Short mmCIF file of C-alpha atoms in Angstrom, two decimals:
data_model
loop_
_atom_site.label_atom_id
_atom_site.label_comp_id
_atom_site.label_asym_id
_atom_site.label_seq_id
_atom_site.Cartn_x
_atom_site.Cartn_y
_atom_site.Cartn_z
CA MET M 26 -125.45 43.77 -276.71
CA LYS M 27 -124.25 40.29 -275.85
CA ARG M 28 -121.50 39.89 -273.27
CA GLU M 29 -119.31 38.26 -275.94
CA SER M 30 -119.62 41.36 -278.17
CA ILE M 31 -118.73 43.67 -275.31
CA PHE M 32 -115.69 41.53 -274.57
CA HIS M 33 -114.53 41.74 -278.19
CA LEU M 34 -114.99 45.52 -278.17
CA MET M 35 -112.89 45.85 -275.03
CA ILE M 36 -110.15 43.84 -276.66
CA ALA M 37 -110.30 46.10 -279.74
CA LEU M 38 -110.17 49.32 -277.70
CA VAL M 39 -107.20 48.12 -275.69
CA ALA M 40 -105.38 46.87 -278.76
CA ILE M 41 -105.65 50.15 -280.61
CA THR M 42 -103.89 52.02 -277.80
CA LEU M 43 -100.96 49.69 -277.30
CA GLY M 44 -98.86 50.44 -280.38
CA SER M 45 -96.82 47.29 -279.78
CA ARG M 46 -95.28 44.93 -282.26
CA SER M 47 -98.10 42.44 -281.77
CA VAL M 48 -100.63 45.15 -282.62
CA SER M 49 -98.72 45.97 -285.80
CA ALA M 50 -99.01 42.35 -286.80
CA GLN M 51 -102.73 42.43 -286.04
CA ASN M 52 -103.13 45.62 -288.10
CA SER M 53 -101.59 44.05 -291.15
CA GLY M 54 -103.93 41.09 -290.79
CA LEU M 55 -107.27 42.85 -290.22
CA LEU M 56 -109.48 42.52 -293.29
CA GLY M 57 -112.86 43.88 -294.30
CA ARG M 58 -114.84 46.86 -295.51
CA VAL M 59 -116.61 49.73 -293.76
CA GLU M 60 -119.41 51.44 -295.70
CA ILE M 61 -120.24 55.05 -294.75
CA ASP M 62 -122.72 57.46 -296.37
CA GLY M 63 -124.56 60.63 -295.46
CA SER M 64 -123.86 64.26 -294.62
CA SER M 65 -121.52 66.35 -296.77
CA THR M 66 -120.87 68.44 -293.64
CA VAL M 67 -119.58 65.44 -291.69
CA TYR M 68 -117.79 64.01 -294.74
CA PRO M 69 -114.44 65.83 -294.14
CA ILE M 70 -114.22 64.37 -290.61
CA SER M 71 -115.12 60.83 -291.67
CA GLU M 72 -112.82 61.02 -294.69
CA ALA M 73 -109.94 62.13 -292.44
CA ALA M 74 -110.74 59.27 -290.06
CA ALA M 75 -110.82 56.82 -292.97
CA SER M 76 -107.49 58.09 -294.28
CA GLY M 77 -105.74 57.73 -290.92
CA PHE M 78 -107.34 54.38 -290.19
CA THR M 79 -106.37 52.78 -293.49
CA ARG M 80 -102.76 53.79 -292.93
CA ALA M 81 -102.85 51.73 -289.74
CA PHE M 82 -105.06 48.97 -291.17
CA PRO M 83 -104.20 48.89 -294.89
CA LYS M 84 -106.27 45.80 -295.69
CA VAL M 85 -109.53 47.40 -294.53
CA LYS M 86 -111.38 49.40 -297.21
CA VAL M 87 -113.34 52.37 -295.82
CA ASN M 88 -115.71 53.89 -298.35
CA VAL M 89 -117.17 57.33 -297.48
CA GLY M 90 -120.12 58.49 -299.61
CA VAL M 91 -121.90 61.87 -299.72
CA SER M 92 -125.64 61.63 -300.30
CA GLY M 93 -126.75 64.10 -297.61
CA THR M 94 -128.01 63.34 -294.12
CA GLY M 95 -131.47 62.30 -295.33
CA GLY M 96 -130.06 60.24 -298.18
CA GLY M 97 -127.64 58.54 -295.82
CA PHE M 98 -130.42 57.65 -293.37
CA LYS M 99 -132.49 56.16 -296.21
CA ARG M 100 -129.73 53.62 -296.76
CA PHE M 101 -128.74 53.23 -293.11
CA THR M 102 -132.23 52.51 -291.79
CA VAL M 103 -132.61 49.52 -294.12
CA GLY M 104 -129.18 48.13 -293.29
CA GLN M 105 -127.31 49.09 -296.46
CA THR M 106 -124.52 50.97 -294.68
CA ASP M 107 -122.47 50.44 -291.51
CA ILE M 108 -122.22 54.12 -290.53
CA SER M 109 -124.36 57.17 -291.36
CA ASP M 110 -122.90 60.68 -291.21
CA ALA M 111 -125.48 63.20 -289.98
CA SER M 112 -125.53 66.97 -289.51
CA ARG M 113 -128.74 66.71 -287.49
CA PRO M 114 -130.20 64.11 -285.10
CA ILE M 115 -132.25 61.25 -286.50
CA LYS M 116 -135.93 62.08 -287.18
CA ALA M 117 -138.88 60.16 -285.74
CA THR M 118 -139.77 58.77 -289.19
CA GLU M 119 -136.20 57.55 -289.69
CA PHE M 120 -136.09 56.09 -286.19
CA GLU M 121 -139.31 54.15 -286.85
CA ALA M 122 -137.98 52.97 -290.22
CA ALA M 123 -134.87 51.61 -288.51
CA LYS M 124 -136.98 49.83 -285.88
CA ASP M 125 -139.20 48.30 -288.56
CA ALA M 126 -136.11 46.97 -290.36
CA GLY M 127 -134.55 45.66 -287.15
CA VAL M 128 -131.65 48.12 -287.30
CA ASP M 129 -130.37 49.06 -283.83
CA PHE M 130 -127.77 51.81 -283.72
CA PHE M 131 -125.33 53.79 -281.61
CA GLU M 132 -125.68 57.59 -281.80
CA LEU M 133 -122.28 59.27 -281.38
CA PRO M 134 -121.70 63.07 -281.43
CA VAL M 135 -118.30 63.85 -282.99
CA ALA M 136 -117.93 67.66 -283.32
CA TYR M 137 -119.58 71.09 -283.21
CA ASP M 138 -120.37 72.99 -286.38
CA GLY M 139 -121.43 76.54 -287.07
CA LEU M 140 -123.78 76.70 -290.05
CA THR M 141 -122.17 79.57 -291.94
CA LEU M 142 -123.80 82.10 -294.25
CA VAL M 143 -121.40 83.37 -296.90
CA VAL M 144 -121.34 86.05 -299.58
CA HIS M 145 -118.91 86.94 -302.36
CA LYS M 146 -115.59 88.38 -301.19
CA GLY M 147 -116.37 91.58 -303.12
CA ASN M 148 -119.76 92.10 -301.48
CA ASN M 149 -119.20 95.37 -299.56
CA TRP M 150 -122.72 95.94 -298.21
CA VAL M 151 -123.60 92.84 -296.17
CA ASP M 152 -121.88 93.43 -292.83
CA HIS M 153 -124.26 91.34 -290.73
CA LEU M 154 -127.77 89.85 -290.89
CA THR M 155 -130.59 89.52 -288.39
CA ILE M 156 -132.85 86.48 -288.32
CA ASP M 157 -135.68 88.61 -289.75
CA GLU M 158 -133.46 89.65 -292.67
CA ILE M 159 -132.48 86.01 -293.27
CA LYS M 160 -136.19 85.17 -293.40
CA LYS M 161 -136.70 87.87 -296.04
CA ILE M 162 -134.00 86.28 -298.19
CA PHE M 163 -134.61 82.56 -297.77
CA THR M 164 -138.27 81.88 -296.93
CA SER M 165 -141.13 81.59 -299.41
CA SER M 166 -143.09 84.18 -297.41
CA GLY M 167 -140.18 86.67 -297.57
CA ALA M 168 -138.77 85.95 -301.04
CA ALA M 169 -136.94 89.26 -301.51
CA LYS M 170 -135.90 89.70 -305.13
CA THR M 171 -133.24 92.35 -304.57
CA TRP M 172 -130.83 93.32 -301.80
CA ALA M 173 -132.69 96.63 -301.46
CA GLU M 174 -135.76 94.67 -300.30
CA VAL M 175 -133.73 93.18 -297.45
CA ARG M 176 -132.37 96.40 -295.93
CA GLN M 177 -132.80 100.04 -296.84
CA GLY M 178 -129.68 101.47 -298.46
CA TRP M 179 -128.47 98.21 -299.96
CA PRO M 180 -128.16 98.04 -303.80
CA ASN M 181 -131.13 97.27 -306.00
CA ASN M 182 -129.34 94.19 -307.35
CA PRO M 183 -131.04 90.78 -307.78
CA ILE M 184 -130.15 88.25 -305.08
CA GLN M 185 -128.73 84.92 -306.21
CA ILE M 186 -129.24 82.18 -303.61
CA PHE M 187 -127.34 78.91 -303.22
CA ALA M 188 -128.39 76.24 -300.70
CA PRO M 189 -127.79 72.59 -299.84
CA GLY M 190 -130.22 70.07 -301.33
CA THR M 191 -133.34 68.93 -299.50
CA ASP M 192 -131.70 65.60 -298.53
CA SER M 193 -129.12 67.58 -296.55
CA GLY M 194 -129.23 67.79 -292.78
CA THR M 195 -127.91 71.32 -293.15
CA PHE M 196 -130.99 72.22 -295.23
CA ASP M 197 -133.26 70.66 -292.57
CA TYR M 198 -131.50 72.46 -289.72
CA PHE M 199 -131.57 75.81 -291.53
CA LYS M 200 -135.24 75.41 -292.46
CA GLU M 201 -136.19 74.55 -288.88
CA VAL M 202 -134.36 77.57 -287.46
CA VAL M 203 -135.40 80.11 -290.11
CA ALA M 204 -138.82 78.97 -291.35
CA GLY M 205 -140.06 76.83 -288.45
CA ASP M 206 -142.12 73.65 -288.68
CA ASP M 207 -144.96 75.28 -290.61
CA GLY M 208 -142.96 77.52 -292.96
CA SER M 209 -141.01 76.71 -296.10
CA LEU M 210 -137.89 77.89 -297.87
CA ARG M 211 -138.26 79.49 -301.29
CA SER M 212 -138.18 77.14 -304.27
CA ASP M 213 -136.12 79.30 -306.66
CA MET M 214 -132.77 78.67 -304.95
CA SER M 215 -129.89 76.90 -306.72
CA THR M 216 -129.35 73.72 -304.68
CA SER M 217 -126.75 70.97 -304.54
CA GLU M 218 -125.78 68.14 -302.17
CA ASP M 219 -122.15 69.00 -303.02
CA ASP M 220 -120.98 71.95 -300.90
CA ASN M 221 -118.13 72.62 -303.32
CA VAL M 222 -120.75 73.46 -305.97
CA LEU M 223 -122.25 76.00 -303.56
CA VAL M 224 -118.81 77.50 -302.94
CA THR M 225 -118.32 77.89 -306.70
CA GLY M 226 -121.75 79.49 -307.09
CA VAL M 227 -121.35 82.07 -304.32
CA SER M 228 -117.76 82.93 -305.24
CA GLY M 229 -118.88 83.52 -308.84
CA SER M 230 -121.23 86.45 -308.23
CA PRO M 231 -121.08 89.61 -306.03
CA ASN M 232 -124.86 89.32 -305.56
CA ALA M 233 -124.84 85.73 -304.30
CA ILE M 234 -125.44 84.33 -300.83
CA GLY M 235 -125.39 80.75 -299.55
CA PHE M 236 -124.83 78.57 -296.50
CA PHE M 237 -123.05 75.36 -295.43
CA GLY M 238 -120.86 74.01 -292.62
CA VAL M 239 -118.06 76.22 -291.30
CA ALA M 240 -115.35 73.85 -292.59
CA TYR M 241 -116.20 74.66 -296.21
CA TYR M 242 -115.93 78.37 -295.42
CA GLU M 243 -112.56 77.85 -293.73
CA GLU M 244 -111.34 75.99 -296.83
CA ASN M 245 -112.46 78.81 -299.11
CA LYS M 246 -112.06 81.95 -297.01
CA ASP M 247 -109.78 83.46 -299.67
CA LYS M 248 -112.79 83.87 -302.00
CA LEU M 249 -115.77 84.04 -299.62
CA LYS M 250 -116.85 86.31 -296.76
CA SER M 251 -118.68 84.89 -293.76
CA VAL M 252 -121.63 86.90 -292.46
CA ALA M 253 -121.99 87.78 -288.79
CA ILE M 254 -125.41 86.81 -287.38
CA VAL M 255 -127.16 88.90 -284.74
CA ASN M 256 -127.53 86.72 -281.64
CA PRO M 257 -131.23 87.02 -280.69
CA GLU M 258 -130.41 87.22 -276.96
CA LEU M 259 -127.22 89.28 -277.03
CA LYS M 260 -128.56 91.57 -279.80
CA GLU M 261 -125.03 91.70 -281.21
CA PRO M 262 -123.54 90.39 -284.49
CA VAL M 263 -121.38 87.29 -283.95
CA LEU M 264 -119.09 85.61 -286.47
CA PRO M 265 -118.67 81.79 -286.62
CA THR M 266 -115.36 81.00 -284.91
CA ALA M 267 -114.19 78.06 -282.84
CA ALA M 268 -114.73 80.08 -279.65
CA THR M 269 -118.21 81.42 -280.53
CA ILE M 270 -119.42 78.02 -281.76
CA GLU M 271 -118.21 76.21 -278.65
CA LYS M 272 -119.72 78.82 -276.32
CA GLY M 273 -122.98 78.84 -278.27
CA THR M 274 -122.86 82.62 -278.79
CA TYR M 275 -122.91 81.97 -282.54
CA ALA M 276 -126.65 81.44 -282.28
CA PRO M 277 -128.94 80.05 -283.48
CA PHE M 278 -126.65 78.28 -285.97
CA SER M 279 -124.28 76.28 -283.69
CA ARG M 280 -125.04 72.54 -283.73
CA PRO M 281 -123.51 69.11 -282.98
CA LEU M 282 -122.55 66.66 -285.74
CA PHE M 283 -123.05 62.88 -285.48
CA ILE M 284 -122.15 59.46 -286.75
CA TYR M 285 -124.68 56.61 -286.37
CA ILE M 286 -123.33 53.05 -286.13
CA ASN M 287 -125.34 49.95 -287.09
CA ALA M 288 -125.11 47.75 -283.98
CA ARG M 289 -125.03 44.56 -286.07
CA SER M 290 -122.15 45.94 -288.15
CA PHE M 291 -120.40 46.85 -284.90
CA ARG M 292 -119.95 43.13 -284.18
CA ARG M 293 -117.48 42.96 -287.08
CA PRO M 294 -113.88 43.58 -285.94
CA GLU M 295 -113.04 46.05 -288.72
CA VAL M 296 -116.06 48.24 -287.82
CA ARG M 297 -115.26 48.11 -284.08
CA GLN M 298 -111.66 49.07 -284.77
CA PHE M 299 -112.72 51.93 -287.04
CA VAL M 300 -115.21 53.34 -284.51
CA ALA M 301 -112.62 53.07 -281.74
CA TYR M 302 -110.10 54.93 -283.93
CA TYR M 303 -112.73 57.57 -284.85
CA LEU M 304 -113.67 58.32 -281.23
CA LYS M 305 -110.10 58.23 -279.96
CA ASN M 306 -109.08 60.84 -282.55
CA ALA M 307 -112.37 62.75 -282.92
CA ALA M 308 -111.15 65.94 -281.23
CA ASP M 309 -108.06 66.16 -283.44
CA LEU M 310 -110.01 65.21 -286.55
CA ALA M 311 -112.56 67.94 -285.84
CA THR M 312 -109.84 70.56 -285.45
CA GLN M 313 -107.95 69.41 -288.54
CA THR M 314 -111.07 69.65 -290.70
CA GLY M 315 -112.21 73.08 -289.54
CA TYR M 316 -114.79 72.07 -286.93
CA VAL M 317 -114.84 72.42 -283.15
CA PRO M 318 -114.12 69.52 -280.77
CA LEU M 319 -116.74 68.51 -278.22
CA PRO M 320 -115.95 68.38 -274.48
CA LYS M 321 -113.91 65.30 -273.52
CA SER M 322 -116.81 64.11 -271.37
CA VAL M 323 -119.00 63.69 -274.47
CA TYR M 324 -116.44 61.51 -276.25
CA ALA M 325 -116.02 59.45 -273.06
CA GLU M 326 -119.80 58.96 -272.84
CA ALA M 327 -119.91 57.96 -276.52
CA MET M 328 -117.20 55.37 -275.88
CA ASN M 329 -119.22 54.06 -272.92
CA HIS M 330 -122.28 53.72 -275.13
CA CYS M 331 -120.36 51.40 -277.45
CA ARG M 332 -118.74 49.43 -274.64
CA GLN M 333 -122.03 48.92 -272.83
CA GLY M 334 -124.24 48.37 -275.87
CA LYS M 335 -126.39 51.48 -275.30
CA THR M 336 -128.24 51.78 -278.59
CA GLY M 337 -130.89 54.36 -279.51
CA THR M 338 -131.26 58.14 -279.73
CA HIS M 339 -131.16 60.96 -277.20
CA TYR M 340 -132.90 63.48 -279.46
CA LEU M 341 -136.42 62.01 -279.38
CA THR M 342 -138.70 61.43 -276.42
CA LYS M 343 -140.60 58.17 -275.90
CA ASP M 344 -143.54 59.93 -277.61
CA MET M 345 -141.30 60.63 -280.62
CA GLU M 346 -141.18 64.37 -279.95
CA LYS M 347 -137.97 66.22 -280.82
CA ARG M 348 -135.66 66.91 -277.89
CA SER M 349 -133.25 69.87 -278.17
CA GLY M 350 -130.64 71.58 -276.05
CA ALA M 351 -126.90 71.61 -275.35
CA VAL M 352 -125.22 68.34 -276.30
CA THR M 353 -123.74 68.03 -272.81
CA GLU M 354 -127.26 68.08 -271.35
CA ILE M 355 -128.93 65.90 -273.98
CA TYR M 356 -126.31 63.18 -274.39
CA THR M 357 -126.84 61.30 -271.13
CA THR M 358 -128.04 57.80 -270.26
CA GLU M 359 -131.25 59.25 -268.79
CA THR M 360 -132.39 60.64 -272.16
CA LEU M 361 -131.66 57.51 -274.20
CA VAL M 362 -134.69 56.11 -276.10
CA ASN M 363 -134.38 52.73 -277.79
#
């Protein structure tokens, strides 16, 4: 990033923290539009950020769309949006598409999520699930038709399955964990990019099961029951809570959430101000929307990335292989690939 751009960013970051009369005048004068699209899981956080930001900067329009992580990246990597919400890291194909289109980007983790499996509130037989039982329900090789086929003693009732659409990062993450790179999820699931549709589907039938981000469970816990997952290492069922997600004991379904910023868009003052506001308030926004804040050190590193123009991803190697691990270990300057 040019020195001039870094200077402007520093000015923006300082200005947003002052709260002085001169800043109020600047707020009322800042104009523009910020276009966001992508993950339905990250949507509540970005929407909360947009709501708070537009109260401070009323002449800036922030539009937050929900087309799923994959759908958001399709637009982002050709320069159609300023920010892409993502419930998984960028893929190698998406990274290459962005490079081909000349789109440099900042990769900023904003919260932890626990991908949550839910059943109807009246389901009195599913107390917990192992990964093998989840494979029986959701994979094409398992494809259990009834609950009795999943565990002995459960009712011989047909299973109704609800899942995010294939453009969803949540779908990708779930598939990778449950089916692996070579497996596939069954094709007879009811799918939607709108998590509220999944909530309606699962809450409408005692034989239903589905999955989405923990925030949608927290919003609908009066009509849904979350399912404890047996941690493969601990061999014990663990429910998705703020504590278990942060510690990683809710495994293997704890994951970081991201926003990706187009570096060219970041030169515009309204985008810089919005990103500064987002990062400054990310911990509170995560808590308010049902997710788990990241360690302060991660937000500080994300802010440094913007200040110093560190574009690229930490979740691919130079050979375009996926890199995985704890966000505090992955999100460092040493792992950055541009």
